[in-house]
Structures are given as structure tokens and as C-alpha cells.
Amino acid sequence: MIEVIIDSVRVNLMSPQRLVVLRETQGERYLPIWVGPYEAEAITVGLQEVEMSRPLTHDLIRNILNTVNARILRVEIISLREDIFYSNIVAEQNGREIHIDSRPSDAIALAVRAHVPILVDPSVMSAASIIPEKDVSESAPGPRSKERDAAPPVDVSSERLDVFKDFIDKLDLGNMNDKPDASPPDKKS
């Protein structure tokens, strides 16, 4: 098993989904896992160690396991089938190891509360991990990616500015100077 840590919890502004990015502790691979907004919130609250007045669901699970003398040892992301990750919460009770089936998001939220390792099966890392490209300047010597060589150069600055130019051209600014200079209503002069 490969140990990972939580690198970040990211927001996709175009959907309610969130992305938990796990980073290999002894390497440079990252494992992105899509989670729901509530699960992302639970992970973030656990990472920040925010004290809540009442236990949240993952705090409750940890408390139940503690009450029945089960100690959480680790969480494991064990497989990836049809783009769905599967994981286990591994606990120990009376000298016996227990594997509890779990969604990775719930297992990760519990791991941050119990301060236990997150492990990923090597086959999952091979199938779903990414290695970020190095930040290489266009003029720097060295190998270039095939995708970058195949794509024609694009004038990005002009393309991006055209959207703003179109917007500004459509604004009706004819009456702008006709309005009296007024302070906002809640501001005293």
C-alpha cells in the first residue's frame, strides 16, 4: 500500500462536486477523487480541527467506534471499478482487525479526525494517479510534450481580450454623465 496525504480540497465552480487531491508521501503522484459538497466540508472541518458544539456524522462514527473499544488503524482506498473508488476503514477491536466498507470521502473524513494514515492500493495509484507536468519555459532546452508540439501557437491574450471588448462595446454609457454625484444611502457625509 502507498501512503498519501491530503494535498487539497478543491471547488469546481461549475458543479456542486468537489475534488479531494491526495499526494503520495514518497513520490510525486497525485490521486484526484471527486466527492460531494457535504463530504468535502466534513474533510475540511476535520483538517482545520474546528470544534463543533455537537458531533457531526464523522465525529459520531469515531465516537461509536471508541465506545465499543475499536481503535481506527488506517483507511485504505482499495480498488477502482467503473470509475468508482472503493475503500475500507480498518479498525482493531480486541486484537482482531476489522475492515469496514466505506466511500473514500467518508473514510478520509474519518482519517483526518482519528489522525490515522490514508493508504492507496498500488493498482489504484497506477490506474488513476497523475503526475503534474514540470513548469518549463517555452525557451528552455529539453524535451517538449507531443501535444504542445502538435498544437499551433495561439495568441491567447488577444483571444481572451476579445470577450471583454465585445462586452464593453455593448454597454450603453450615453447617460453616465447625466446622473447627479450621490453618496451611497448608508454613508454619512
CSV table of C-alpha atoms in Angstrom, one decimal:
chain,number,residue,atom,x,y,z
A,1,MET,CA,0.0,0.0,0.0
A,2,ILE,CA,1.1,3.6,-0.8
A,3,GLU,CA,0.7,6.2,1.9
A,4,VAL,CA,-0.8,9.5,0.8
A,5,ILE,CA,-1.7,12.8,2.5
A,6,ILE,CA,-4.4,15.3,1.6
A,7,ASP,CA,-2.9,17.9,-0.6
A,8,SER,CA,-6.0,20.0,-1.1
A,9,VAL,CA,-9.8,20.1,-1.3
A,10,ARG,CA,-10.8,22.0,-4.4
A,11,VAL,CA,-14.1,23.6,-5.6
A,12,ASN,CA,-15.4,23.3,-9.1
A,13,LEU,CA,-17.4,26.4,-9.7
A,14,MET,CA,-19.4,24.9,-12.5
A,15,SER,CA,-20.8,22.0,-10.4
A,16,PRO,CA,-21.6,21.0,-6.8
A,17,GLN,CA,-18.8,18.5,-6.9
A,18,ARG,CA,-15.6,18.9,-5.0
A,19,LEU,CA,-12.2,17.4,-5.6
A,20,VAL,CA,-10.0,15.9,-2.9
A,21,VAL,CA,-6.4,15.7,-4.1
A,22,LEU,CA,-4.3,13.1,-2.3
A,23,ARG,CA,-0.5,13.3,-2.7
A,24,GLU,CA,1.9,10.4,-2.5
A,25,THR,CA,4.2,10.9,0.6
A,26,GLN,CA,7.2,9.2,-1.0
A,27,GLY,CA,6.7,10.3,-4.6
A,28,GLU,CA,5.3,12.8,-7.0
A,29,ARG,CA,1.9,11.3,-8.0
A,30,TYR,CA,-1.4,12.8,-7.1
A,31,LEU,CA,-4.7,11.0,-6.8
A,32,PRO,CA,-7.8,13.2,-7.5
A,33,ILE,CA,-11.1,11.9,-6.1
A,34,TRP,CA,-14.5,13.6,-6.8
A,35,VAL,CA,-16.6,14.0,-3.7
A,36,GLY,CA,-19.9,15.7,-2.8
A,37,PRO,CA,-20.0,19.1,-1.2
A,38,TYR,CA,-21.0,17.8,2.3
A,39,GLU,CA,-18.2,15.3,2.3
A,40,ALA,CA,-15.7,17.9,1.2
A,41,GLU,CA,-17.0,20.1,4.0
A,42,ALA,CA,-16.6,17.3,6.5
A,43,ILE,CA,-13.0,16.7,5.4
A,44,THR,CA,-12.2,20.4,5.5
A,45,VAL,CA,-13.7,20.8,9.0
A,46,GLY,CA,-11.6,17.8,10.2
A,47,LEU,CA,-8.4,19.2,8.6
A,48,GLN,CA,-8.9,22.5,10.3
A,49,GLU,CA,-9.8,20.7,13.6
A,50,VAL,CA,-12.8,23.0,14.1
A,51,GLU,CA,-14.7,22.2,17.3
A,52,MET,CA,-18.4,21.9,16.8
A,53,SER,CA,-20.9,22.2,19.6
A,54,ARG,CA,-22.5,18.9,18.6
A,55,PRO,CA,-20.8,15.9,16.9
A,56,LEU,CA,-21.0,15.8,13.1
A,57,THR,CA,-21.6,12.4,11.4
A,58,HIS,CA,-17.9,11.5,11.2
A,59,ASP,CA,-17.3,12.6,14.8
A,60,LEU,CA,-20.2,10.4,15.7
A,61,ILE,CA,-18.7,7.4,13.9
A,62,ARG,CA,-15.4,7.9,15.6
A,63,ASN,CA,-17.2,8.2,19.0
A,64,ILE,CA,-19.2,5.0,18.4
A,65,LEU,CA,-16.0,3.1,17.4
A,66,ASN,CA,-14.3,4.4,20.6
A,67,THR,CA,-17.3,3.4,22.7
A,68,VAL,CA,-17.2,-0.2,21.5
A,69,ASN,CA,-13.4,-0.3,22.1
A,70,ALA,CA,-12.5,-0.3,18.5
A,71,ARG,CA,-9.4,1.7,17.5
A,72,ILE,CA,-9.1,3.1,14.0
A,73,LEU,CA,-5.8,2.0,12.5
A,74,ARG,CA,-5.9,3.3,8.9
A,75,VAL,CA,-8.1,3.9,5.9
A,76,GLU,CA,-7.4,2.2,2.6
A,77,ILE,CA,-8.5,3.0,-0.9
A,78,ILE,CA,-8.5,-0.5,-2.2
A,79,SER,CA,-9.9,-0.5,-5.7
A,80,LEU,CA,-11.3,1.4,-8.7
A,81,ARG,CA,-14.1,-0.2,-10.7
A,82,GLU,CA,-16.0,1.6,-13.5
A,83,ASP,CA,-14.6,5.0,-12.3
A,84,ILE,CA,-15.8,4.4,-8.7
A,85,PHE,CA,-13.3,4.2,-5.8
A,86,TYR,CA,-13.8,1.7,-3.0
A,87,SER,CA,-12.3,1.9,0.4
A,88,ASN,CA,-12.2,0.4,3.9
A,89,ILE,CA,-11.9,1.8,7.3
A,90,VAL,CA,-9.5,-0.6,9.2
A,91,ALA,CA,-10.1,-0.8,12.9
A,92,GLU,CA,-8.8,-3.1,15.7
A,93,GLN,CA,-11.1,-4.5,18.4
A,94,ASN,CA,-10.0,-7.0,21.0
A,95,GLY,CA,-6.9,-7.9,18.9
A,96,ARG,CA,-9.0,-8.5,15.8
A,97,GLU,CA,-8.7,-6.4,12.6
A,98,ILE,CA,-12.0,-5.3,11.2
A,99,HIS,CA,-12.5,-3.9,7.6
A,100,ILE,CA,-15.5,-1.7,7.3
A,101,ASP,CA,-16.7,-0.9,3.7
A,102,SER,CA,-16.8,2.8,3.1
A,103,ARG,CA,-16.9,5.5,0.5
A,104,PRO,CA,-13.4,7.1,0.2
A,105,SER,CA,-14.8,10.5,1.1
A,106,ASP,CA,-16.2,9.2,4.4
A,107,ALA,CA,-13.1,7.2,5.1
A,108,ILE,CA,-10.9,10.3,4.5
A,109,ALA,CA,-13.1,12.4,6.7
A,110,LEU,CA,-12.8,9.9,9.5
A,111,ALA,CA,-9.0,9.5,8.9
A,112,VAL,CA,-8.4,13.3,9.5
A,113,ARG,CA,-10.4,13.1,12.8
A,114,ALA,CA,-8.6,10.0,14.0
A,115,HIS,CA,-5.2,11.1,12.8
A,116,VAL,CA,-4.5,7.8,11.0
A,117,PRO,CA,-2.8,7.1,7.7
A,118,ILE,CA,-4.5,7.0,4.4
A,119,LEU,CA,-3.2,4.2,2.2
A,120,VAL,CA,-3.9,3.5,-1.5
A,121,ASP,CA,-3.5,0.2,-3.3
A,122,PRO,CA,-0.7,0.4,-5.9
A,123,SER,CA,-3.1,-0.7,-8.7
A,124,VAL,CA,-5.4,2.3,-7.9
A,125,MET,CA,-2.4,4.6,-8.0
A,126,SER,CA,-1.3,3.2,-11.3
A,127,ALA,CA,-4.8,3.5,-12.8
A,128,ALA,CA,-5.9,6.9,-11.5
A,129,SER,CA,-3.0,9.0,-10.4
A,130,ILE,CA,-1.5,11.9,-12.2
A,131,ILE,CA,2.0,13.4,-12.3
A,132,PRO,CA,1.8,17.2,-12.8
A,133,GLU,CA,4.0,18.5,-15.6
A,134,LYS,CA,7.0,20.5,-14.6
A,135,ASP,CA,6.7,24.2,-15.2
A,136,VAL,CA,9.0,24.5,-18.2
A,137,SER,CA,9.5,27.8,-20.1
A,138,GLU,CA,8.9,27.7,-23.9
A,139,SER,CA,12.6,28.7,-24.4
A,140,ALA,CA,14.1,26.2,-22.0
A,141,PRO,CA,16.0,23.4,-23.6
A,142,GLY,CA,14.8,19.8,-23.2
A,143,PRO,CA,12.1,17.5,-24.4
A,144,ARG,CA,8.7,19.0,-25.2
A,145,SER,CA,5.4,17.2,-25.0
A,146,LYS,CA,3.9,15.9,-28.2
A,147,GLU,CA,0.6,17.7,-27.5
A,148,ARG,CA,2.4,21.1,-27.2
A,149,ASP,CA,4.4,20.5,-30.4
A,150,ALA,CA,1.3,19.4,-32.3
A,151,ALA,CA,-0.8,22.4,-31.4
A,152,PRO,CA,-0.4,25.6,-33.4
A,153,PRO,CA,0.6,28.6,-31.4
A,154,VAL,CA,-2.4,30.6,-30.2
A,155,ASP,CA,-2.5,34.3,-29.4
A,156,VAL,CA,-4.2,33.8,-26.0
A,157,SER,CA,-4.0,37.4,-24.9
A,158,SER,CA,-5.9,38.7,-28.0
A,159,GLU,CA,-8.5,35.8,-27.7
A,160,ARG,CA,-9.2,36.5,-24.1
A,161,LEU,CA,-9.4,40.2,-24.5
A,162,ASP,CA,-12.0,40.0,-27.4
A,163,VAL,CA,-14.6,38.8,-24.9
A,164,PHE,CA,-14.1,41.9,-22.8
A,165,LYS,CA,-14.0,44.2,-25.8
A,166,ASP,CA,-17.4,42.8,-27.0
A,167,PHE,CA,-18.8,43.4,-23.6
A,168,ILE,CA,-17.6,46.9,-23.3
A,169,ASP,CA,-18.8,47.7,-26.9
A,170,LYS,CA,-22.3,46.6,-25.9
A,171,LEU,CA,-22.5,48.9,-22.8
A,172,ASP,CA,-24.8,51.9,-23.1
A,173,LEU,CA,-22.7,54.6,-21.5
A,174,GLY,CA,-24.5,57.6,-23.1
A,175,ASN,CA,-26.3,58.7,-19.9
A,176,MET,CA,-23.5,58.2,-17.5
A,177,ASN,CA,-22.7,61.9,-17.0
A,178,ASP,CA,-26.4,62.9,-16.6
A,179,LYS,CA,-26.7,61.3,-13.0
A,180,PRO,CA,-26.0,63.6,-10.0
A,181,ASP,CA,-23.0,62.7,-7.9
A,182,ALA,CA,-24.5,61.0,-4.9
A,183,SER,CA,-23.1,59.1,-2.0
A,184,PRO,CA,-24.4,55.7,-1.1
A,185,PRO,CA,-27.5,55.9,1.1
A,186,ASP,CA,-25.9,54.3,4.2
A,187,LYS,CA,-22.8,56.6,4.1
A,188,LYS,CA,-23.0,59.9,6.0
A,189,SER,CA,-21.3,63.0,4.6
